[in-house]
CSV table of C-alpha atoms in Angstrom, one decimal:
chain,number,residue,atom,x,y,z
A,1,UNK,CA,47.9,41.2,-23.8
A,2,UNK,CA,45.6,40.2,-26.2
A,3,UNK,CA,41.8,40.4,-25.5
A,4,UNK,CA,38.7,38.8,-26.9
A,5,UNK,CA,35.2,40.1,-26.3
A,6,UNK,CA,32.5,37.5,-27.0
A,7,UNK,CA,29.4,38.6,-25.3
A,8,UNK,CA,26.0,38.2,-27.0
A,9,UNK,CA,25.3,40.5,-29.4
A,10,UNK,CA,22.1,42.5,-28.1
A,11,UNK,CA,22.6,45.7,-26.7
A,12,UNK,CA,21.9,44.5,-23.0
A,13,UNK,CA,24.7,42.5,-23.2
A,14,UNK,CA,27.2,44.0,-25.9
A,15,UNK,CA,27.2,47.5,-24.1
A,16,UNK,CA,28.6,46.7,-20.9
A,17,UNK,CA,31.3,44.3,-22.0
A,18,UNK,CA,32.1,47.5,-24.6
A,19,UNK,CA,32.7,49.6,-21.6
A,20,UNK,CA,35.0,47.1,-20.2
A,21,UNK,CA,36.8,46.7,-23.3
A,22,UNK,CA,37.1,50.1,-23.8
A,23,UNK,CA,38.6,50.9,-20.9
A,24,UNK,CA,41.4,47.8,-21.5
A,25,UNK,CA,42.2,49.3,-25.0
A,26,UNK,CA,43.4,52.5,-22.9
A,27,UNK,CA,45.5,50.6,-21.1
A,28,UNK,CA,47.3,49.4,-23.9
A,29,UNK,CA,45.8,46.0,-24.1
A,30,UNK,CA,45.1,45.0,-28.0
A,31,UNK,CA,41.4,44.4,-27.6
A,32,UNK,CA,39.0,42.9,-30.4
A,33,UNK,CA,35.1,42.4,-29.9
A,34,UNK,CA,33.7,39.0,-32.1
A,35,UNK,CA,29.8,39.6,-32.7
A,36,UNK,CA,27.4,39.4,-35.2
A,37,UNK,CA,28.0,41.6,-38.3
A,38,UNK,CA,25.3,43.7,-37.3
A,39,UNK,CA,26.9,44.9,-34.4
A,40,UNK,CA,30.1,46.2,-36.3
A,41,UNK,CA,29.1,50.0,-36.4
A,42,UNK,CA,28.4,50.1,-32.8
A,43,UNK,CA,32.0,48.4,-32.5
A,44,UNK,CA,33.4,51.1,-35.0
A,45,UNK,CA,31.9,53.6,-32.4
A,46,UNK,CA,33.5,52.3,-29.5
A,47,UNK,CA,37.0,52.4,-31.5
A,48,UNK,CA,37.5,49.0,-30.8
A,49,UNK,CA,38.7,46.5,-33.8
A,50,UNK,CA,35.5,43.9,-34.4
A,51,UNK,CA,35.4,40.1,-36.1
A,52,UNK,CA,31.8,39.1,-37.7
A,53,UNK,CA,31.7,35.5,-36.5
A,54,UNK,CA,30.1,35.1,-40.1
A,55,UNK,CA,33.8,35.6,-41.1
A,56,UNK,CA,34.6,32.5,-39.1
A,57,UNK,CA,31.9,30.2,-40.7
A,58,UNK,CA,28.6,31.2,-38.4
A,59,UNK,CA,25.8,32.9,-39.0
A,60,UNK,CA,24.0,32.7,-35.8
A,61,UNK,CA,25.4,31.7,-32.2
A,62,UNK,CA,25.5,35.4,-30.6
A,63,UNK,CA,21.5,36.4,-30.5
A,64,UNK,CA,20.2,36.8,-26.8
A,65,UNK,CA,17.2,35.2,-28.5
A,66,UNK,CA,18.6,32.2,-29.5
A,67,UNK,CA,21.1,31.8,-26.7
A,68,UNK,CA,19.8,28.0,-25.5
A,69,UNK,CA,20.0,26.9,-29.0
A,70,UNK,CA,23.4,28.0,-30.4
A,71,UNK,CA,26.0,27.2,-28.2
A,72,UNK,CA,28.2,25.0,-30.9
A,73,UNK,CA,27.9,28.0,-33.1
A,74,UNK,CA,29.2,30.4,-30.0
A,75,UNK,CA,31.7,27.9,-29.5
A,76,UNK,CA,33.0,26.9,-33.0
A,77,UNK,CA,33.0,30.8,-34.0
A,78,UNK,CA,34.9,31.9,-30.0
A,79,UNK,CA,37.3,29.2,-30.5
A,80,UNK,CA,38.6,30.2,-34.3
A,81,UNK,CA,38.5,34.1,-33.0
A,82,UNK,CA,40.4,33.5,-30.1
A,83,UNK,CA,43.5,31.4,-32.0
A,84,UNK,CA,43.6,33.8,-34.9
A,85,UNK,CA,44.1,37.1,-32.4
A,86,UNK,CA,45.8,34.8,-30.0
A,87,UNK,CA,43.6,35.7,-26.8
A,88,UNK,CA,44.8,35.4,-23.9
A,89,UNK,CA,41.7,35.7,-22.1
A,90,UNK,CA,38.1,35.9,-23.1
A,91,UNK,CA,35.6,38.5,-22.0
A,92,UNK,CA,32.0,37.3,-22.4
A,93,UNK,CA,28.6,37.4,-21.2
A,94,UNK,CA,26.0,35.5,-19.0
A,95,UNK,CA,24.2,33.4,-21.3
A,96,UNK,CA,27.3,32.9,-24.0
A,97,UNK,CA,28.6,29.1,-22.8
A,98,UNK,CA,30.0,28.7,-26.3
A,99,UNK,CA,32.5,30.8,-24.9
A,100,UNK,CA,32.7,29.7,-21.6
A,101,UNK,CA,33.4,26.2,-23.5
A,102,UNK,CA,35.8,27.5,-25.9
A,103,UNK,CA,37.4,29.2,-22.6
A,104,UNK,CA,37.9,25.6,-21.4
A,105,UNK,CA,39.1,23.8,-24.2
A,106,UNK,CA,41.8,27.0,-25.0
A,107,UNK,CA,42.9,26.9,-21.7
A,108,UNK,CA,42.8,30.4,-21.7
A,109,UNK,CA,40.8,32.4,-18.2
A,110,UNK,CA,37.3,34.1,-19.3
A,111,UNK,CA,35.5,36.9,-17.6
A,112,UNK,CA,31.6,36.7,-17.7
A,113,UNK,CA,30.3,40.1,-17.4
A,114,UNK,CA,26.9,39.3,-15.6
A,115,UNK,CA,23.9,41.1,-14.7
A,116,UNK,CA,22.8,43.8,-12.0
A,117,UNK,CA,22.0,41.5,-9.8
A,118,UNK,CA,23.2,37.4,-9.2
A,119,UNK,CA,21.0,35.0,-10.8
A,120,UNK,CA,22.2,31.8,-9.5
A,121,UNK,CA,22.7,30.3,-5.8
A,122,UNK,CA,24.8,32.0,-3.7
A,123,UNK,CA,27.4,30.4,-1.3
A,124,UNK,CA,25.9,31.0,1.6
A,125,UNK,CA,22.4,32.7,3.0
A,126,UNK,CA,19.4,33.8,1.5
A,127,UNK,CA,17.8,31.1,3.3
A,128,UNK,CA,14.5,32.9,3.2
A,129,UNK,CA,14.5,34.4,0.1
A,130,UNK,CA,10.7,34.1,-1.4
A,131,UNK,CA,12.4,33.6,-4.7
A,132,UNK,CA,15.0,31.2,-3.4
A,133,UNK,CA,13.4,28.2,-5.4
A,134,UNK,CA,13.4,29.9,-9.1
A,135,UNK,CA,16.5,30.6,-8.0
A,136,UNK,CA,17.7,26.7,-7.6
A,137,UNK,CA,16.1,25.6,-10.6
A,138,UNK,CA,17.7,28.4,-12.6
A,139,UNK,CA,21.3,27.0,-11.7
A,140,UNK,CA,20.0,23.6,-12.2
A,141,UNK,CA,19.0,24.2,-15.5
A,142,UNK,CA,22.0,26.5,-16.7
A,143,UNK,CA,25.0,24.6,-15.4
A,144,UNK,CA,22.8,21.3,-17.1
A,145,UNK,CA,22.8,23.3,-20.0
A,146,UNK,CA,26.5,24.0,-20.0
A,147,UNK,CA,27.3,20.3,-19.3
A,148,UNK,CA,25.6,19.4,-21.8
A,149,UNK,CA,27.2,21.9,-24.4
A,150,UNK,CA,30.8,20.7,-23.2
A,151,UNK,CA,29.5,17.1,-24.2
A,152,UNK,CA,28.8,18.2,-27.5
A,153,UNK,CA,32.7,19.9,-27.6
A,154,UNK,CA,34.1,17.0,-26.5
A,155,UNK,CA,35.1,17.8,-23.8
A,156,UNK,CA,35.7,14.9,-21.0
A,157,UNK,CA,33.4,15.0,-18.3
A,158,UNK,CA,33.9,16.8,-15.1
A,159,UNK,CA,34.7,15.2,-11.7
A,160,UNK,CA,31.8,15.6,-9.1
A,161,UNK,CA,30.8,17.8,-7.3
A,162,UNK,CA,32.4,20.6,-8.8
A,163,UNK,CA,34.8,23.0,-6.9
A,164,UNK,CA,32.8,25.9,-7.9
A,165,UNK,CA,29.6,26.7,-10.4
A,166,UNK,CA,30.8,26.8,-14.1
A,167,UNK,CA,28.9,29.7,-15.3
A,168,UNK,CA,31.3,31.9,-13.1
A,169,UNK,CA,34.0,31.6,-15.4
A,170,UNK,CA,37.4,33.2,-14.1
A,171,UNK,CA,35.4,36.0,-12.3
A,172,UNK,CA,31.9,36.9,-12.6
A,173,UNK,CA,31.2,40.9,-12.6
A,174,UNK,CA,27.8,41.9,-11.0
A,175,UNK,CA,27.2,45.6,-12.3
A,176,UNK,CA,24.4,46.4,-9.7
A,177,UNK,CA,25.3,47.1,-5.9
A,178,UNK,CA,25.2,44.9,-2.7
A,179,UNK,CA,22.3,46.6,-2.0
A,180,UNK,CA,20.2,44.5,-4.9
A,181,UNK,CA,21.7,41.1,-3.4
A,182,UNK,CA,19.2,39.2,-0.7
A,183,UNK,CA,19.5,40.3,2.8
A,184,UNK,CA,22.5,38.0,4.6
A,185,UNK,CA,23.4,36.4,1.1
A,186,UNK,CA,26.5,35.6,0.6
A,187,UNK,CA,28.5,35.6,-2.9
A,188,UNK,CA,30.4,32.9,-4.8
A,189,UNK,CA,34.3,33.8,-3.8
A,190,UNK,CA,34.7,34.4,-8.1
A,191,UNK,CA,31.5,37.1,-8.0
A,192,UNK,CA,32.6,40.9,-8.0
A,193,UNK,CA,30.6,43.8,-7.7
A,194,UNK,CA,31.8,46.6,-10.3
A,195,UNK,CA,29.1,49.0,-10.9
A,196,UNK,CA,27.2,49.7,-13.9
A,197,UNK,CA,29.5,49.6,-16.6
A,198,UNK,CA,27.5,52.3,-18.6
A,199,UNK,CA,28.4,52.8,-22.4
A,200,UNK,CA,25.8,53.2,-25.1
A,201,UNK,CA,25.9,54.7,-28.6
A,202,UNK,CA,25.6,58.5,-29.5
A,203,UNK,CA,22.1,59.7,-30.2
A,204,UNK,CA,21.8,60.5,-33.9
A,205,UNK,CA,21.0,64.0,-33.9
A,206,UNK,CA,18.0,63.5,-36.1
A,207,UNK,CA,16.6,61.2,-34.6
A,208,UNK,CA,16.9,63.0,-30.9
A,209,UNK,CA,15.1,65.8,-32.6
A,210,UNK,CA,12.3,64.5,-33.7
A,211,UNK,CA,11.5,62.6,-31.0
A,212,UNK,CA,11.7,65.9,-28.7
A,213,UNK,CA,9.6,67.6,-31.0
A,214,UNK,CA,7.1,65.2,-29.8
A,215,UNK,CA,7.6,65.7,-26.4
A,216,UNK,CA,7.6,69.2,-26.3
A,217,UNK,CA,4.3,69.4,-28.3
A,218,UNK,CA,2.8,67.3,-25.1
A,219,UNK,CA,2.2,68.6,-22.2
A,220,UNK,CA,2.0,65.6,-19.8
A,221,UNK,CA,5.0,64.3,-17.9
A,222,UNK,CA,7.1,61.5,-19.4
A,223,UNK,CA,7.1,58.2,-18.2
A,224,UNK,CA,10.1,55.7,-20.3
A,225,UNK,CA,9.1,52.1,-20.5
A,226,UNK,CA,11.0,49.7,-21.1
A,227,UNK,CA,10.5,46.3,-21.4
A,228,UNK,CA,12.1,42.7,-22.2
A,229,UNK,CA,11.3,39.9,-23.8
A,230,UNK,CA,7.9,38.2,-22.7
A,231,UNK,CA,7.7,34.8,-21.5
A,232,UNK,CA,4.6,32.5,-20.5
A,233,UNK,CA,2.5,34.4,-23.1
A,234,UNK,CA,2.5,37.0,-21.1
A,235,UNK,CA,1.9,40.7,-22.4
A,236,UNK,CA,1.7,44.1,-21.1
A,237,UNK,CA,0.6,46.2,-23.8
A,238,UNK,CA,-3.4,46.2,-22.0
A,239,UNK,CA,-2.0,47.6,-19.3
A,240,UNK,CA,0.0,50.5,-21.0
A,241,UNK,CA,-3.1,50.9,-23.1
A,242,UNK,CA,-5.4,51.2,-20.3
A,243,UNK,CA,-2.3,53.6,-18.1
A,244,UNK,CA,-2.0,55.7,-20.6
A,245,UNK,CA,-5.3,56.4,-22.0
A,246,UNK,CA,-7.1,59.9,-20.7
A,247,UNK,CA,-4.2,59.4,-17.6
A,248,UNK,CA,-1.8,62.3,-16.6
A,249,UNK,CA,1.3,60.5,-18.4
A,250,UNK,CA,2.9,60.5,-21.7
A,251,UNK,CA,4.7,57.0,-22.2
A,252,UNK,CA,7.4,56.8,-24.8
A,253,UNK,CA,7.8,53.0,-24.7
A,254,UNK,CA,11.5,51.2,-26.8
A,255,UNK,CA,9.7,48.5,-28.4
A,256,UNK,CA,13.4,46.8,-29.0
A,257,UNK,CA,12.2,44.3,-26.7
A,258,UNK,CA,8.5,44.0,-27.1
A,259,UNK,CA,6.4,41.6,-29.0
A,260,UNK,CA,4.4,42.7,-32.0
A,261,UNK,CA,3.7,46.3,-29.8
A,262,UNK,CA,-0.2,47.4,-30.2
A,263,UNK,CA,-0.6,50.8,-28.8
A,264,UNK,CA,-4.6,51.4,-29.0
A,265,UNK,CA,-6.0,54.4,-31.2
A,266,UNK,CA,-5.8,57.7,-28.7
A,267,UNK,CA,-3.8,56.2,-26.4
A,268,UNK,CA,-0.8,58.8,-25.1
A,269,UNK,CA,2.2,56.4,-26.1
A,270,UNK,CA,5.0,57.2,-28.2
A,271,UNK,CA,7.1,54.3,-29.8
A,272,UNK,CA,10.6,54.2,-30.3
A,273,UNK,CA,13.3,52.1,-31.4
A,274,UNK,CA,16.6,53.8,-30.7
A,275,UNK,CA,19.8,51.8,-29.3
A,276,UNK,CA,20.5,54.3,-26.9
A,277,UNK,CA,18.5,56.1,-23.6
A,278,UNK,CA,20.4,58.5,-22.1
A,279,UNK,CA,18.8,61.3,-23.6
A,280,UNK,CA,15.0,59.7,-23.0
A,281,UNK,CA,15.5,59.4,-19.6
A,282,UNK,CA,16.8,62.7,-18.7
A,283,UNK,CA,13.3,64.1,-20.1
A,284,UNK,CA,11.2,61.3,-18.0
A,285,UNK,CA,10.6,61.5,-13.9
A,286,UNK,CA,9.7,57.7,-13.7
A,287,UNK,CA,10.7,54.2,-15.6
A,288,UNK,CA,8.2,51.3,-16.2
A,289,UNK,CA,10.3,47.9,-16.6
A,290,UNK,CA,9.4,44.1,-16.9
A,291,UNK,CA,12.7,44.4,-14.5
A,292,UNK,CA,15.8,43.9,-17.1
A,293,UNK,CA,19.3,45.3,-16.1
A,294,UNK,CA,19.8,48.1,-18.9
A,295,UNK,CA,16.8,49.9,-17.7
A,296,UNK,CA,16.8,49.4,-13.9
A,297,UNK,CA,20.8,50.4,-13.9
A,298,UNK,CA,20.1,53.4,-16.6
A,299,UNK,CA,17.2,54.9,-14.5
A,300,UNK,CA,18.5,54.8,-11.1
A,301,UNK,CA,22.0,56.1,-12.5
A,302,UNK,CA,19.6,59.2,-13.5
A,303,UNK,CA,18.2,59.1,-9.9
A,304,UNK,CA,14.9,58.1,-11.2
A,305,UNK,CA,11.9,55.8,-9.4
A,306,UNK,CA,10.7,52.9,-11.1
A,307,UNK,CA,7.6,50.6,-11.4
A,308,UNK,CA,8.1,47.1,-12.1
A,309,UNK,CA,6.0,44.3,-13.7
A,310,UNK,CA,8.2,41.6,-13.9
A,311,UNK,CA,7.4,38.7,-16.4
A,312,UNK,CA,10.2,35.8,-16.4
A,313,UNK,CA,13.8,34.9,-16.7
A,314,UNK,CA,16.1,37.6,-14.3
A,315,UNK,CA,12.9,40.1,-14.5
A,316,UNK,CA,11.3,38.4,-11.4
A,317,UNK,CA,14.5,38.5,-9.6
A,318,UNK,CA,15.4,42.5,-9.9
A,319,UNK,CA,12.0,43.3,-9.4
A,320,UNK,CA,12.0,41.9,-6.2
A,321,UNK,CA,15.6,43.7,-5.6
A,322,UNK,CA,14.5,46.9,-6.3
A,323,UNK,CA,11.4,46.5,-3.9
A,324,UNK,CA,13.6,45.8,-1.2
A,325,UNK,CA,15.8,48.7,-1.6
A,326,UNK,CA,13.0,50.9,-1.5
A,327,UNK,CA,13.6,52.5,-5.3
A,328,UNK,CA,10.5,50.8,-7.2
A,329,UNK,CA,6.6,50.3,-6.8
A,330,UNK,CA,4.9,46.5,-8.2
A,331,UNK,CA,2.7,47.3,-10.8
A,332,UNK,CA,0.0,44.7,-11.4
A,333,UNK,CA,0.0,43.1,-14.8
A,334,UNK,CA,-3.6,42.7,-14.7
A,335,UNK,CA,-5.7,46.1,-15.8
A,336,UNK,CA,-7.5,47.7,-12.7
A,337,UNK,CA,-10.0,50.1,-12.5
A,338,UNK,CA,-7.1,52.6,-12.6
A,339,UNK,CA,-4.7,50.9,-14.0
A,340,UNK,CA,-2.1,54.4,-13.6
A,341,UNK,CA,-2.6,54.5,-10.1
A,342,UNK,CA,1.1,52.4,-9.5
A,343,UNK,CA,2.3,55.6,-11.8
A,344,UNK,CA,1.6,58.0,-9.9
A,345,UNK,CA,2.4,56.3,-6.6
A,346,UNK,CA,5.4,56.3,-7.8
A,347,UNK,CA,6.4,59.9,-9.0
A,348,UNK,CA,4.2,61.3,-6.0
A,349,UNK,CA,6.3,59.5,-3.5
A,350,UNK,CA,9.0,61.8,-2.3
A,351,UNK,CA,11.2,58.6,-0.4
A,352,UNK,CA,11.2,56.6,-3.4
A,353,UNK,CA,12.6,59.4,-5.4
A,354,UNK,CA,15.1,60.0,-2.6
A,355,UNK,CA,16.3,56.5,-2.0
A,356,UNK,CA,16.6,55.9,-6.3
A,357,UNK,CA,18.8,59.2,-5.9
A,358,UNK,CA,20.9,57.6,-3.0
A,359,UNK,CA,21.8,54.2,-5.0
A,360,UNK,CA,21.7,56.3,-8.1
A,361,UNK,CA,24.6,58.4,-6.8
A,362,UNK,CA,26.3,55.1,-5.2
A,363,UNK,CA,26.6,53.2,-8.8
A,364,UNK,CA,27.4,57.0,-10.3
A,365,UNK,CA,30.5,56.9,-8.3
A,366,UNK,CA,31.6,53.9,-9.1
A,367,UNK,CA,34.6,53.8,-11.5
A,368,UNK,CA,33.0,50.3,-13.3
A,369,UNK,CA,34.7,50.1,-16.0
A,370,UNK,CA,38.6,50.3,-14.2
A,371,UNK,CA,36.9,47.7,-11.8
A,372,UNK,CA,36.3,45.6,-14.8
A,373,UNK,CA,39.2,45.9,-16.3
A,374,UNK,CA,41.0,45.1,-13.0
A,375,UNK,CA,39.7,41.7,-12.7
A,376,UNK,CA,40.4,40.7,-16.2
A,377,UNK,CA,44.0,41.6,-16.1
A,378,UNK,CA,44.1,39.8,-12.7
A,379,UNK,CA,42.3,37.2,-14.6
A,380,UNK,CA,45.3,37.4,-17.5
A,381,UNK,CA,48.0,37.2,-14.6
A,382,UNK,CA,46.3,33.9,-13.1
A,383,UNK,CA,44.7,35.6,-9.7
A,384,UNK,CA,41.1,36.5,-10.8
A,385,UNK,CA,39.8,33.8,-8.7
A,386,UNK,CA,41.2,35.6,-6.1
A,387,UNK,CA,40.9,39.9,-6.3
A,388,UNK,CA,41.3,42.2,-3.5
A,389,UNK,CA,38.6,43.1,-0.8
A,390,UNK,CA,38.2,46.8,-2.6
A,391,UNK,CA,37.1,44.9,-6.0
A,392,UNK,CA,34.5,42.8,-3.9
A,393,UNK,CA,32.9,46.1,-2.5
A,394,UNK,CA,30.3,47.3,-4.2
């Protein structure tokens, strides 16, 4: 079978889907990922064959960034892909309803791999969930968003109401754990928990070097932050300058994410910019997040505790997951009298450690990526609305 990947571009969202892809190459599948060109060495890397959707005529339509504002040019770009390497399904991500579109007017089935946790309303339950309104709005605005899009394609309208929410595709792959959904929630029937599906690129040797050196030459413990994107204005960097001023931690902080970073003279913070963590985090006993997937899933696949700050978008939501499940401490956003107090909370506290190790070891074992590919080739045989009871367990 032929297979087209058309998730976003960014890391967050092009790694996982690699995984999957990866692991449906092996099984013999002809696999080919369409992205932005600046994604084709990390493609190259994976071994799997890559289209620049500037080949097809678009130069934007695939930047996590931009995601609200380019979905013709995810569409026009998925849909020229897809009939030159005659798809038979599409494998995307949340966020991409170019290609959920495209999926539609090709008549083909589309996989969306998703996030840790499930960002719109479930089927049933969650009744009480504190964050059960953001949630609403969210799906609101996202399946208004995808209406909208399909308009603009041409598409006919839809009947109402609608069998099912859109932004599920075929099958929507959650790569967290049950554990991370709201108490008594219950999922969509096209929502499947697969694990992790952890894949990032090879440290450059170099590069891992010379930021070891660094750490070696300190002698405080490591905390890894981590951040995404701000929203509301919002901006953390006072409060890492204040944790990690004369406090007990180094913080080597991926500024990937983070707005026009301002680490203050003196202050213990190292910056980085590497596509990959692995290597980071098995040098660090705690992660600082805004509450993004990459990070939360990286860190307690290592075992490790987190403290969460969440800002907007999914942040708010896996946050408040990770609270529940016992693995993270809330760190104020505001700058307290000691603002690394939440830090060391965090790596003192013996049962946070141990319950990060318990769900670490639970998404560890999971084999994600032959879950994933499971549910797209039951996707490319017509019964991914419908997988077994195994590929619903988390």
């Amino acid at each position: 079978m032929n297979v087209l990947l058309c998730p976003l571009s960014d890391g967050g969202f092009l790694y996982p889907v690699i995984a999957a892809g990866r692991e449906l190459a092996r099984r013999g599948h002809a696999v080919t990922a369409l992205g932005r060109a600046r994604a084709a060495p990390v493609l190259a890397e994976a071994g799997l064959s890559f289209a620049a959707v500037e080949d097809f005529g678009e130069r934007t339509g695939f930047s996590a960034a931009r995601w609200g504002l380019t979905g013709m040019e995810q569409y026009r770009a998925t849909v020229r892909a897809a009939i030159e390497v005659r798809a038979d399904v599409l494998v995307t991500s949340v966020l991409c309803h170019g290609a959920l579109v495209a999926a539609e007017a090709l008549d083909i089935p589309v996989v969306v791999v998703g996030l840790s946790i499930h960002l719109w309303d479930y089927r049933a339950g969650g009744d009480g969930e504190p964050l059960g309104g953001t949630r609403r709005i969210r799906t609101l605005d996202t399946v208004g968003h995808h209406a909208a899009l399909r308009e603009q394609a041409g598409l006919p309208p839809r009947p109402r109401p609608q069998p099912h929410n859109p932004l599920l595709g075929t099958a929507l792959l959650l790569r967290g754990s049950p554990a991370l959904e709201y108490p008594g929630a219950v999922l969509p029937d096209r929502v499947h928990h697969v694990g992790p599906l952890a894949w990032e690129p090879a440290a450059d040797p170099g590069d891992l070097e010379e930021v070891l050196a660094v750490l070696d030459r300190s002698a405080k413990p490591m905390v890894y932050v981590h951040l995404g994107r701000y929203f509301e204005g919002l901006n953390l960097w006072p409060l890492l300058n204040a944790a990690f001023t004369g406090g007990p931690f180094l913080g080597v902080v991926e500024r990937g994410r983070s707005r026009d970073p301002r680490p203050a003279p003196g202050t213990d913070i190292l910056l980085v910019r590497k596509p990959w963590m692995g290597p980071l985090l098995d040098r660090a006993g705690l992660v600082l997040t805004s509450g993004t997937s990459a990070p939360v899933l990286a860190a307690l696949r290592q075992g490790l505790p987190l403290a969460v700050s969440p800002n907007g978008a999914e942040q708010a939501l896996l946050a408040a997951a990770c609270l529940r499940a016992g693995v993270a401490v809330r760190v104020p956003a505001a700058v307290s009298r000691d603002p690394a107090a939440a830090l060391r909370e965090a790596w003192r506290s013996p049962g946070l450690r141990a319950r990060a190790r318990d769900l670490g070891r639970e998404l560890a074992a999971v084999d994600s990526a032959a879950r994933a590919a499971d549910v797209v080739e039951q996707a490319m045989s017509g019964s991914g609305a419908a997988a077994s009871p195994a590929l619903r367990k988390g």
